[in-house]
Coordinates of C-alpha atoms in Angstrom, one line a residue:
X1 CA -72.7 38.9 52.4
X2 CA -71.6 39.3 49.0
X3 CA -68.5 41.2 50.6
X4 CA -67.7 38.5 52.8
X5 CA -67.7 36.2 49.9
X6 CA -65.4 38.4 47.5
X7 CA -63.0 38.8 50.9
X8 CA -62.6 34.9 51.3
X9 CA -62.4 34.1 48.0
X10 CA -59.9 36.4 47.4
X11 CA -57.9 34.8 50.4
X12 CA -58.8 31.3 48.9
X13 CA -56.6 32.7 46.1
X14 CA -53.9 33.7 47.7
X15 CA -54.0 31.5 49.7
X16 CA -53.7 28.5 47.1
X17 CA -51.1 30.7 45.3
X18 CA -48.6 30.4 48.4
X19 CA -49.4 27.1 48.9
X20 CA -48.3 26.5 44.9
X21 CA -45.6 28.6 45.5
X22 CA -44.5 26.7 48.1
X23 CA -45.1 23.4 46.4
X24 CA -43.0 24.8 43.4
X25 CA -40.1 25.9 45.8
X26 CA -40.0 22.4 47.3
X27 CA -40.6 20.5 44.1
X28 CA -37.4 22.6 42.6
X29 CA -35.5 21.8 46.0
X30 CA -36.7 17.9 44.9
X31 CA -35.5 18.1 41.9
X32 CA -32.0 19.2 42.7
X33 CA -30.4 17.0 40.6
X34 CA -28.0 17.0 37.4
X35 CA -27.2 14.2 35.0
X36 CA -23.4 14.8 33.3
X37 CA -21.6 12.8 31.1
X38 CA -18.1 11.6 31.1
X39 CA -16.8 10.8 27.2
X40 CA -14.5 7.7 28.9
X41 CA -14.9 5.5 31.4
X42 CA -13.9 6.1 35.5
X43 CA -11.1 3.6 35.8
X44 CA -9.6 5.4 39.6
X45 CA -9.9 7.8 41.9
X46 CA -6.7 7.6 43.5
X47 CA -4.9 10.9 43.1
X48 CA -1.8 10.1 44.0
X49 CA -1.1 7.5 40.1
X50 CA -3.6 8.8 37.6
X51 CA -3.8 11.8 35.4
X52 CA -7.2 11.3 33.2
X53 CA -10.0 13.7 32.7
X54 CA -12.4 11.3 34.0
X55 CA -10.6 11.3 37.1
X56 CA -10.1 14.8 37.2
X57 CA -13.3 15.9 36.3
X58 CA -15.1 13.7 39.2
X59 CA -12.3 15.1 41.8
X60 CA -12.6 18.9 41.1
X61 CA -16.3 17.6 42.3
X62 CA -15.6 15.9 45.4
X63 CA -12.8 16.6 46.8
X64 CA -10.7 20.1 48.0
X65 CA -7.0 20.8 47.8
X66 CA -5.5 23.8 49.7
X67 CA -7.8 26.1 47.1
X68 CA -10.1 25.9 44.4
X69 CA -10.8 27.8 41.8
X70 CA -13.0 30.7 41.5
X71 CA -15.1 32.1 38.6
X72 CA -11.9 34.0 37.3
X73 CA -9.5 30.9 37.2
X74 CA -8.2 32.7 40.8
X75 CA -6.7 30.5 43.3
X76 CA -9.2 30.9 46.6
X77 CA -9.2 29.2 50.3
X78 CA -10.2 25.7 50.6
X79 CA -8.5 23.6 53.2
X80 CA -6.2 26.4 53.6
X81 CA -8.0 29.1 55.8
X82 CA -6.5 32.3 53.3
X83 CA -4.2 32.5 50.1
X84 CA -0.9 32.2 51.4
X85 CA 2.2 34.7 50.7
X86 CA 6.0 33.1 50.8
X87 CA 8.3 33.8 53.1
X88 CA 12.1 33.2 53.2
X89 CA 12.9 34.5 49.6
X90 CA 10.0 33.2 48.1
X91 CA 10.7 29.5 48.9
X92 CA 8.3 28.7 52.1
X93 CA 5.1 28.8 52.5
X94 CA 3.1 27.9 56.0
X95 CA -0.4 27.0 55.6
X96 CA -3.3 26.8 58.1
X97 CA -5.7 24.0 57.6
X98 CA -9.5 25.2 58.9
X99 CA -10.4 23.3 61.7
X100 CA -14.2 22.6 60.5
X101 CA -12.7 20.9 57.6
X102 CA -13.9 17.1 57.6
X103 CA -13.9 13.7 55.4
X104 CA -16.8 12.1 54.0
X105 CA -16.1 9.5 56.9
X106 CA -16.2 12.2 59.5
X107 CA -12.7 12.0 60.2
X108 CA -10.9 15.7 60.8
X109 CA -8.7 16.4 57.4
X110 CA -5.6 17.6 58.7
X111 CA -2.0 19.1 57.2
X112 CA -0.7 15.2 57.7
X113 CA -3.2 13.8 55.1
X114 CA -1.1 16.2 52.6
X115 CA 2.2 15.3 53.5
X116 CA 1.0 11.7 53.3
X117 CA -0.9 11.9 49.8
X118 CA 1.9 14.3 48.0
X119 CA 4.8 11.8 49.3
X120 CA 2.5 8.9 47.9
X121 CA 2.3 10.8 44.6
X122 CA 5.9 10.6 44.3
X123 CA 6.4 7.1 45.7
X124 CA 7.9 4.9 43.1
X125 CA 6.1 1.9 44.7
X126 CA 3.0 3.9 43.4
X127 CA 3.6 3.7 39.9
X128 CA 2.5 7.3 39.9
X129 CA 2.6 9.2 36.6
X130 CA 2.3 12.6 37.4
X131 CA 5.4 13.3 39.5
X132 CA 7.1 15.9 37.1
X133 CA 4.4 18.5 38.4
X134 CA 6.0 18.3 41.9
X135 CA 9.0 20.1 40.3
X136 CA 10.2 23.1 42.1
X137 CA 9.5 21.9 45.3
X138 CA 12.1 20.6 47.6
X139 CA 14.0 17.8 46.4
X140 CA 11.3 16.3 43.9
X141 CA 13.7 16.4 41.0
X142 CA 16.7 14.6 43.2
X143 CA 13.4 12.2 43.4
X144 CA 12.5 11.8 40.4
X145 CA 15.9 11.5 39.4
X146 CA 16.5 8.6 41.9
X147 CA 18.6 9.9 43.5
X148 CA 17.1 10.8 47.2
X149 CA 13.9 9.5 48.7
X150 CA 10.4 10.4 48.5
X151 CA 10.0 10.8 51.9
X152 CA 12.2 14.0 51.5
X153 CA 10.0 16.0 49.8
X154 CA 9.7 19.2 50.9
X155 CA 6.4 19.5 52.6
X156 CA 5.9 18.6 56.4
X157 CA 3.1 18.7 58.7
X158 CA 4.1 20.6 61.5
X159 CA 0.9 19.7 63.7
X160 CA -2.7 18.8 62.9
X161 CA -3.8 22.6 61.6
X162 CA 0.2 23.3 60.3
X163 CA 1.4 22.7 56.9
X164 CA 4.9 23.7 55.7
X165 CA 5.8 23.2 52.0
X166 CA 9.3 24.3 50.8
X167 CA 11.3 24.8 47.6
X168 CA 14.0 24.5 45.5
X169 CA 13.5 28.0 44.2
X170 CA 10.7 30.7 44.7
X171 CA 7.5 29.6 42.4
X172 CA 5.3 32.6 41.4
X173 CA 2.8 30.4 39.8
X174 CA 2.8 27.9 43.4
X175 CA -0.9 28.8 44.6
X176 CA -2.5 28.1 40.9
X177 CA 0.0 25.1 40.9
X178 CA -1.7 23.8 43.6
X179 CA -5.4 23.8 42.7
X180 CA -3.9 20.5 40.6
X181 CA -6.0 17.7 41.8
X182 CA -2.5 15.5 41.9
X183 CA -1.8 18.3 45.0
X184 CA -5.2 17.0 46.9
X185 CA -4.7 15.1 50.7
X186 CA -5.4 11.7 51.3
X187 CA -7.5 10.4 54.2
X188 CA -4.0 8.3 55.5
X189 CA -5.7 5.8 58.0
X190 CA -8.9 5.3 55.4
X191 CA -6.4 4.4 52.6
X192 CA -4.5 2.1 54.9
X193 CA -7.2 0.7 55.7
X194 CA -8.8 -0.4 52.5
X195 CA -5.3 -1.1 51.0
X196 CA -3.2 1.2 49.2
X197 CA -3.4 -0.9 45.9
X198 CA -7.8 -0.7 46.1
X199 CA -7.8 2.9 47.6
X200 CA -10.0 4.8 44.9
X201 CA -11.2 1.8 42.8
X202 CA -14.6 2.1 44.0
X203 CA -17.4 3.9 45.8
X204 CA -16.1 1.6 49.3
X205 CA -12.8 2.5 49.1
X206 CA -12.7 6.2 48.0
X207 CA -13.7 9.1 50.7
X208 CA -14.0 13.1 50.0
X209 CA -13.5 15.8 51.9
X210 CA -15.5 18.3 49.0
X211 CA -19.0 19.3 48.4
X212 CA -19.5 15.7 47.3
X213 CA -19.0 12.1 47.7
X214 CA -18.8 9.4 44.9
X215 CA -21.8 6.6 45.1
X216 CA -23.4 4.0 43.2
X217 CA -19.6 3.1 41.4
X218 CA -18.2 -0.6 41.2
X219 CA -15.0 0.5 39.9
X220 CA -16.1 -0.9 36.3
X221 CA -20.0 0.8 35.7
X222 CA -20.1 3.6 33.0
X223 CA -22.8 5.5 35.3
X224 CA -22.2 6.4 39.0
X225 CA -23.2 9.6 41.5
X226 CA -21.9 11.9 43.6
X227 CA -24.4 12.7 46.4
X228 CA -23.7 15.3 49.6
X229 CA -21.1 14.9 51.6
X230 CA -23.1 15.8 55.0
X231 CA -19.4 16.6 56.6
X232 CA -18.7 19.8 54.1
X233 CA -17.5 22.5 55.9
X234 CA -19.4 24.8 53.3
X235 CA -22.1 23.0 52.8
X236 CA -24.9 25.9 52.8
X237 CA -23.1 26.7 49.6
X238 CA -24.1 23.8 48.0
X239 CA -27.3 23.3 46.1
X240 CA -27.3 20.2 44.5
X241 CA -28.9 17.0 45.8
X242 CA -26.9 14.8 43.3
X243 CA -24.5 14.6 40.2
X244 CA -25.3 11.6 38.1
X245 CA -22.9 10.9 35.3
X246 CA -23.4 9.0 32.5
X247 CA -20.4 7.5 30.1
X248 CA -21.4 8.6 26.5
X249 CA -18.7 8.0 23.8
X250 CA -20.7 8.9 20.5
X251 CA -21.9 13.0 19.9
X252 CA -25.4 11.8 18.1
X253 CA -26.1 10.2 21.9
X254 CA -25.2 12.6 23.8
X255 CA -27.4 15.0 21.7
X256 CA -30.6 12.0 21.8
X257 CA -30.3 12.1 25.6
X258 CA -29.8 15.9 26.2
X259 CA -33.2 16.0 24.2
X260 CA -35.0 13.4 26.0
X261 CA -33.6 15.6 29.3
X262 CA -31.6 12.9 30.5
X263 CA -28.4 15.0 30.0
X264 CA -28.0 18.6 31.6
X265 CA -24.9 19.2 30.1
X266 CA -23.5 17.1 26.6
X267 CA -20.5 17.8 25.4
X268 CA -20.9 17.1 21.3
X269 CA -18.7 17.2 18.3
X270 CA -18.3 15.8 14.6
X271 CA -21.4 16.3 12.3
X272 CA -23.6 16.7 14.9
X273 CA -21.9 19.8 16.0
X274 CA -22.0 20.8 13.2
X275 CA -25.8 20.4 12.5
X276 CA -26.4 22.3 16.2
X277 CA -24.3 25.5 16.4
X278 CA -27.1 27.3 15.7
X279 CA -28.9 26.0 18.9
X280 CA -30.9 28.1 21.5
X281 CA -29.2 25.6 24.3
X282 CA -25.5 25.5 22.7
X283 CA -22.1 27.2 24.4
X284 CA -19.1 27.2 23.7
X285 CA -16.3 26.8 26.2
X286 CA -13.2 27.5 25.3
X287 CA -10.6 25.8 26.9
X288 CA -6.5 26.3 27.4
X289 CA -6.3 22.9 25.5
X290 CA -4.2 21.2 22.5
X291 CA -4.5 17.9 20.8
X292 CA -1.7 16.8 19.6
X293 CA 0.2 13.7 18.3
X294 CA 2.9 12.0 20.7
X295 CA 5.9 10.5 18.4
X296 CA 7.3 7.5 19.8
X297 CA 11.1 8.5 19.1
X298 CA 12.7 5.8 21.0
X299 CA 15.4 4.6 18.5
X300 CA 15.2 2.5 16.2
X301 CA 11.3 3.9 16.2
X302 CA 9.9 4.4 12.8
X303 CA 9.5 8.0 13.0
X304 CA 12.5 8.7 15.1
X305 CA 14.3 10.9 12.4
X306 CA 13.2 14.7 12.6
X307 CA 12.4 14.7 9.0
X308 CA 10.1 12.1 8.6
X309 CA 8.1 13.7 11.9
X310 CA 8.1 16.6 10.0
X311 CA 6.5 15.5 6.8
X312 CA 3.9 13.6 8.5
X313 CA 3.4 17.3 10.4
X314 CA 3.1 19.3 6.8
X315 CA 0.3 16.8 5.4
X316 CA -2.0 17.3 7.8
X317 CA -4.4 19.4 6.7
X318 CA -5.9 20.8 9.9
X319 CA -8.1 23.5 8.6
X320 CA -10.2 20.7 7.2
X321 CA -10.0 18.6 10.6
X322 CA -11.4 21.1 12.7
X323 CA -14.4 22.2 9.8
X324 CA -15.4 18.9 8.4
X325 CA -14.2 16.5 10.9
X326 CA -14.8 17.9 14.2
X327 CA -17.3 21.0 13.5
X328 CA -17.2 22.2 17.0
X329 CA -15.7 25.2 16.5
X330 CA -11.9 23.5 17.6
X331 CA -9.3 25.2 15.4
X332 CA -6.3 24.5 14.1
X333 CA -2.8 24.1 16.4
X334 CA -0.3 26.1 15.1
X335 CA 2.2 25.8 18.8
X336 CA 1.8 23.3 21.9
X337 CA 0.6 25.9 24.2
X338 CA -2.9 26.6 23.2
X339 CA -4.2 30.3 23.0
X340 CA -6.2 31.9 26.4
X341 CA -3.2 29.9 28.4
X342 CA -1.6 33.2 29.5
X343 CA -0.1 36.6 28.4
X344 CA 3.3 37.4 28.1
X345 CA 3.6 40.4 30.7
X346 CA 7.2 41.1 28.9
X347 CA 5.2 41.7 25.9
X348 CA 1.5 42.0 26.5
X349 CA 0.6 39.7 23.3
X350 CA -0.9 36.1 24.3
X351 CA 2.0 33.6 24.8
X352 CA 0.5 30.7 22.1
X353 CA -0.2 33.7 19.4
X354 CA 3.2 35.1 19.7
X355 CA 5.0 31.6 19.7
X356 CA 3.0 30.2 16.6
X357 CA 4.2 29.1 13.4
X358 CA 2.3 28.8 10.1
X359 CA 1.3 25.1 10.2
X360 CA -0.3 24.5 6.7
X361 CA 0.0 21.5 4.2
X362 CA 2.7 22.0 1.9
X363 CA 2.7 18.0 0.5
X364 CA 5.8 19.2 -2.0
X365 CA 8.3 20.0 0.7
X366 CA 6.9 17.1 2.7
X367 CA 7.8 14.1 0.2
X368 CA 11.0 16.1 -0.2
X369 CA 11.7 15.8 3.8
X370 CA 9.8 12.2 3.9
X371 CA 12.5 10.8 1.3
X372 CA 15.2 12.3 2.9
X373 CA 14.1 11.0 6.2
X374 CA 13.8 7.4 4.9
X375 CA 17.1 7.6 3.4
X376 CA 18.6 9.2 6.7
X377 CA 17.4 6.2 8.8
X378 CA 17.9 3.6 6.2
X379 CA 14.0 2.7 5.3
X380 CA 13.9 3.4 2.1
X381 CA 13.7 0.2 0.6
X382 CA 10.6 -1.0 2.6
X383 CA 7.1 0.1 3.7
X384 CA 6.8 2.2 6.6
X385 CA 4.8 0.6 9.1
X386 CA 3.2 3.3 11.5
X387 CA 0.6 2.6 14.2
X388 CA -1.7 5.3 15.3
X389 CA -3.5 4.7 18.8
X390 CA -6.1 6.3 20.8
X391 CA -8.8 6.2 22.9
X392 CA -12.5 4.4 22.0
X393 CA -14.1 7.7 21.4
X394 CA -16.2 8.3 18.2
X395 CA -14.2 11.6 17.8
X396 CA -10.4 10.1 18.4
X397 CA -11.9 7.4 15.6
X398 CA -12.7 10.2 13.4
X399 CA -9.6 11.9 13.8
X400 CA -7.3 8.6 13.8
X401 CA -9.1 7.6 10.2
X402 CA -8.8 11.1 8.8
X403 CA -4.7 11.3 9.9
X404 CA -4.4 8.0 8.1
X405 CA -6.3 8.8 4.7
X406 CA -3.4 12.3 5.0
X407 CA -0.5 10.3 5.3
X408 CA -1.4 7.1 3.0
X409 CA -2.8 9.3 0.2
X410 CA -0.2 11.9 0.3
X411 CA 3.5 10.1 1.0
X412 CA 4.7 6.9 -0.4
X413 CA 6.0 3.5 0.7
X414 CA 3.6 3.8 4.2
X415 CA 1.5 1.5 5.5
X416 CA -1.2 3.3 8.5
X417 CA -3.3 1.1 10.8
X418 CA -5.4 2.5 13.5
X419 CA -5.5 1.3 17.0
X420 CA -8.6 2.7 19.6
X421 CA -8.8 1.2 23.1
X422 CA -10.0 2.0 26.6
X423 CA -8.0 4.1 28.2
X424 CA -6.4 1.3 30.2
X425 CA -5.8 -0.7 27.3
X426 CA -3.8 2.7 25.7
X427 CA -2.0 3.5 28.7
X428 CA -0.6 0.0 28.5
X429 CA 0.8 0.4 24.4
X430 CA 2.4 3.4 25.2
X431 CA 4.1 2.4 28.4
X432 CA 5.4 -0.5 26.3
X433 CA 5.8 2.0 23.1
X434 CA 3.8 -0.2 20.6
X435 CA 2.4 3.0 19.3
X436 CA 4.6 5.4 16.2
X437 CA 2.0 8.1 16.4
X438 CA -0.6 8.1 19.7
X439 CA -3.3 10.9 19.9
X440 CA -3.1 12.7 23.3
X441 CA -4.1 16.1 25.0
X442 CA -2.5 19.0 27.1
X443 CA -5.4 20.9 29.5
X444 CA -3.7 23.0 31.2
X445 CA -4.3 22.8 35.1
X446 CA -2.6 26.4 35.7
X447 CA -2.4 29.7 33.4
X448 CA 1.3 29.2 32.7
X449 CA 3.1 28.0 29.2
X450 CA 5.8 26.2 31.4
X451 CA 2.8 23.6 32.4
X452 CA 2.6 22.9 28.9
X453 CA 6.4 22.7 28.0
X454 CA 7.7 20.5 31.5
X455 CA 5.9 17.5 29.6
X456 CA 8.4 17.6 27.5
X457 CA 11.4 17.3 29.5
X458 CA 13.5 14.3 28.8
X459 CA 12.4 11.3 31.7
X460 CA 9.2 13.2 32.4
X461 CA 6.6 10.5 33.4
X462 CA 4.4 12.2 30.9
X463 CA 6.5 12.8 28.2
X464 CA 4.9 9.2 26.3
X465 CA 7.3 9.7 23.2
X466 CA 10.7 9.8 24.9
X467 CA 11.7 13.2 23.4
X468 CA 15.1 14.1 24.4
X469 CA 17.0 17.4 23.8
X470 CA 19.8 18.7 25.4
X471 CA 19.2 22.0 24.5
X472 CA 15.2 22.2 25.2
X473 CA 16.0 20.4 28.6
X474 CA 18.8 23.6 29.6
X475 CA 16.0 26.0 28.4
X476 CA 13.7 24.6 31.0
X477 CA 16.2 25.0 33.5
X478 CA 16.8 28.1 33.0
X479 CA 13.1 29.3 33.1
X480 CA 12.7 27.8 36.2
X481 CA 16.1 29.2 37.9
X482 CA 14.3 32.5 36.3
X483 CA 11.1 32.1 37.6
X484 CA 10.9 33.9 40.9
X485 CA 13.6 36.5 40.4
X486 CA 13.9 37.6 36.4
X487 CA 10.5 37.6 34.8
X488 CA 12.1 39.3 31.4
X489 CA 14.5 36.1 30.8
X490 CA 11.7 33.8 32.1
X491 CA 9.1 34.3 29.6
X492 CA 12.1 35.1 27.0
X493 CA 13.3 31.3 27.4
X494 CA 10.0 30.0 27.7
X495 CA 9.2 31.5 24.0
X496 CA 13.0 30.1 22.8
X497 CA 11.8 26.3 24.4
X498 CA 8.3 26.9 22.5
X499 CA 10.5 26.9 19.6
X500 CA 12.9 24.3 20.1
X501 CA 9.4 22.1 20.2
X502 CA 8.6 23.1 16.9
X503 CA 11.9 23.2 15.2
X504 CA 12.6 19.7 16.1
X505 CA 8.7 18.3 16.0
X506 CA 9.0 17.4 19.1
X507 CA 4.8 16.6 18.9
X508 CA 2.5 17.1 16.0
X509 CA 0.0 19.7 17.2
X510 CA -3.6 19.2 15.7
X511 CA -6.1 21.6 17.2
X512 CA -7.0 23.4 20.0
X513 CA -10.0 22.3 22.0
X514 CA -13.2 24.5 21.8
X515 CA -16.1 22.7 23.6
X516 CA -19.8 22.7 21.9
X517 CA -22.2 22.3 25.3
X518 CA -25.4 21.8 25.1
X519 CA -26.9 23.3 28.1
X520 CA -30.1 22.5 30.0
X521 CA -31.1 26.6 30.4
X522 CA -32.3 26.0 34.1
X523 CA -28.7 24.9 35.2
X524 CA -26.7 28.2 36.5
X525 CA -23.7 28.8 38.2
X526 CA -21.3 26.2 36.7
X527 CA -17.8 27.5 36.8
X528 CA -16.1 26.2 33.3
X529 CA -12.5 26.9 33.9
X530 CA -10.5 27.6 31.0
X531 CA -7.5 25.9 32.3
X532 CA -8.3 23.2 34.7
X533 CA -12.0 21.1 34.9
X534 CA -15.5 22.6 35.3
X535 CA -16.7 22.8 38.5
X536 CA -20.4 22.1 39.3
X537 CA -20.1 22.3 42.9
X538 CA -22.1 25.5 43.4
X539 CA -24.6 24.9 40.4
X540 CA -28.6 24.8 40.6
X541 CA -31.3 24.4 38.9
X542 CA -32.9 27.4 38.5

């Protein structure tokens, strides 16, 4: 009897330990669900006319280009069934599209929706602003030039599963090139349908072919989801119920509501980095990634003489930016192509160390070059008026009043006010150049410096400060014509334009980007790229 009771009790046990175990698997499959945060607001989803990290960061989560990226920044199959090798000299490459390979809609995603979204992207009609990138491939700089049509871009859909894309000149970088989210397909008769000026303005008009799809957005909200797209063709890869995110502007917030858990992953900076790096949950990420200062040059601009861009350059003291004002372990730019970007195989030394110049504050030589720049450009018997601009985030605010305390307290006859807007509002001053100094960014999308350096190229759509050299411009021709074929003069020229840059201040580089995360320690398997966005696709809680 006493047996009997010891046996069942014992099966009572394990019994109502399977049954918890169960409960404890199904509550964690329940609870599948991540809260991130986004510093700006979404403003589009259309892929084809924006270039923000917003954007970006909410695309490398719901939709899928020819490949993604893997854990080692390594292009890998997506729509494209394999990793494609060229053909005919390097300048052709034919890509198979997987046939399981669906929208969010349940339409079949097929080679035409990337003819159709990459000819978009470089559709004037489409105000698009990131048509430089398409460089290399067939025709896109007669293009952008003006001089042929969009519609004669190399890249043609041979039948639904066929895709033919063909340059100028062999590309050895193409497959990372085209884990770009500008390089994603379009879902032609959904877009045409909702109307190409609302396509990706909301949750209605937006569809996805990736792991997710977006939900829950107006167009306007700072908070929206992704949730399952049910159509994935790897969707036993994915463990996640839902992404929500969250638009949090201020550090000491994002900290509050990682503590609260209503944040699984806060990106902070400022004091409050400062206060945490000792953290049990904090990582750093660091990222291929450079601040820097865009100088409108345009003439007649204030700062359009050399000199004068290069005094504002040597006041800047950016040891004490990245320490005191943004204490996340950033540190100071001393080149535009941030270190971790890539290695010199000519050399074996990374690319940004090699390149750098000593950047310090040397306020002597800078009044000596500010008062021969005023004189130069015929100023020197007024104020200065220069306008900085920049986004509505408590860390560009920061920066912006720190950069103006530099150059008010440190050169004479100046006068600094500080602009910070949505990004809308910002994109607008700079398109119409009310800006002499705007604060921008550089994240690289692939491991090469030559993603970095093409901003720069006089009439790039990103190049916001209208630099213009003749002799940077026939470096970057040359690199390019050297690509494929001579890797010893490609990387030699690429170091001689990184020069040219800083010889001429082309930009004023500030710091380079080192994220402070703090991390909820269930979430696992995030994939935080060092050049390009992070990509939650695959994460869990764990």
């Amino acid at each position: 009897m006493k047996r009997s009771i010891i046996i069942l009790s014992g099966l009572t046990i394990l019994l109502g330990g399977l049954l918890a175990g169960c409960g404890q698997q199904k509550q964690t499959a329940q609870k599948q669900k991540i809260t991130l945060m986004q510093t700006t607001e979404l403003t589009s989803l259309d892929s084809t006319n924006q270039a923000t990290l917003p954007e970006f960061n909410t695309l490398t989560n719901t939709t899928e280009g020819l490949y993604r990226l893997n854990k080692n920044d390594q292009p890998i199959p997506a729509m494209a069934i394999k990793i494609v090798k060229p053909t005919a000299n390097g300048t052709q490459y034919l890509f198979k599209i997987r046939r399981n390979a669906k929208w969010s809609n349940g339409d079949p995603v097929t080679a035409s929706d990337f003819e159709y979204a990459w000819k978009r992207a470089m559709n004037p009609a489409n105000n698009p602003v990131y048509t430089y990138i398409f460089s290399g491939i067939k025709n896109a700089d007669a293009i952008n030039a003006g001089k042929k049509s969009y519609q004669t871009l190399g890249i043609k859909a041979l039948n639904k599963r066929t895709l033919q894309i063909t340059l100028d000149h062999p590309m050895p970088y193409f497959n990372k090139l085209v884990t770009v989210p500008v390089f994603l397909p379009q879902n032609e008769s959904f877009v045409k349908q909702v109307g190409v000026k609302k396509y990706g303005s909301s949750a209605k008009t937006t569809v996805s072919n990736g792991a997710f799809k977006v939900s829950h957005w107006n167009g306007t909200n700072d908070s929206y989801r992704l949730v399952r797209n049910n159509y994935y063709w790897d969707k036993k890869t994915i463990h996640l119920k839902q992404i929500n995110y969250l638009t949090v502007k201020d550090s000491n917030t994002a900290h509050n509501l990682f503590a609260s858990n209503k944040l699984d992953d806060a990106t902070i900076t400022g004091v409050t980095a400062k206060e945490l790096q000792n953290n049990a949950d904090l990582k750093h990420v660091a990222k291929a990634w450079t601040y820097y200062l865009q100088v409108n040059q345009k003439n007649g601009a204030p700062l359009a003489n050399q000199k004068l861009r290069q005094a504002i350059s040597l006041v800047i003291d950016r040891k004490t930016l990245t320490k005191n004002v943004l204490a996340d372990g950033s540190q100071p730019a001393t080149s535009f192509v941030s270190p971790g970007t890539a290695t010199d195989p000519t050399t074996g030394k990374d690319f940004s160390r090699e390149t750098s110049t000593t950047l310090g504050t040397n306020t002597k030589k800078a009044k000596q070059l500010w008062q021969a720049g005023l004189a130069e450009s015929n100023q020197s018997n007024q104020t200065v008026q220069l306008s900085i601009i920049g986004d509505n985030q408590d860390v560009t605010k920061n920066v912006s009043q720190y950069l103006q305390q530099q150059i008010e307290q440190k050169l004479s006859n100046v006068k600094v006010s500080i602009k910070n807007v949505p990004d809308e509002a910002l994109h607008s001053l700079k398109a119409d150049n009310k800006f002499a100094l705007s604060q921008w960014y550089w994240l690289a999308d692939f491991s090469d410096p030559i993603n970095y350096l093409g901003v720069l190229a006089t009439n790039n759509s990103l190049n916001s400060g209208h630099y213009s050299d003749t002799q940077f411009d026939q470096l970057m021709d040359k690199a390019n014509s050297a690509a494929a074929n001579n890797q010893q003069v490609y990387w030699q020229t690429l170091r001689q334009a990184e020069a040219r840059i800083q010889q001429t201040s082309a930009i004023i580089p500030l710091y380079y980007v080192r994220e402070s995360h703090l991390v909820n320690p269930k979430l696992h398997g995030v994939l935080y790229h060092q050049a390009g966005e992070h990509d939650y696709t695959r994460a869990y809680l764990k």
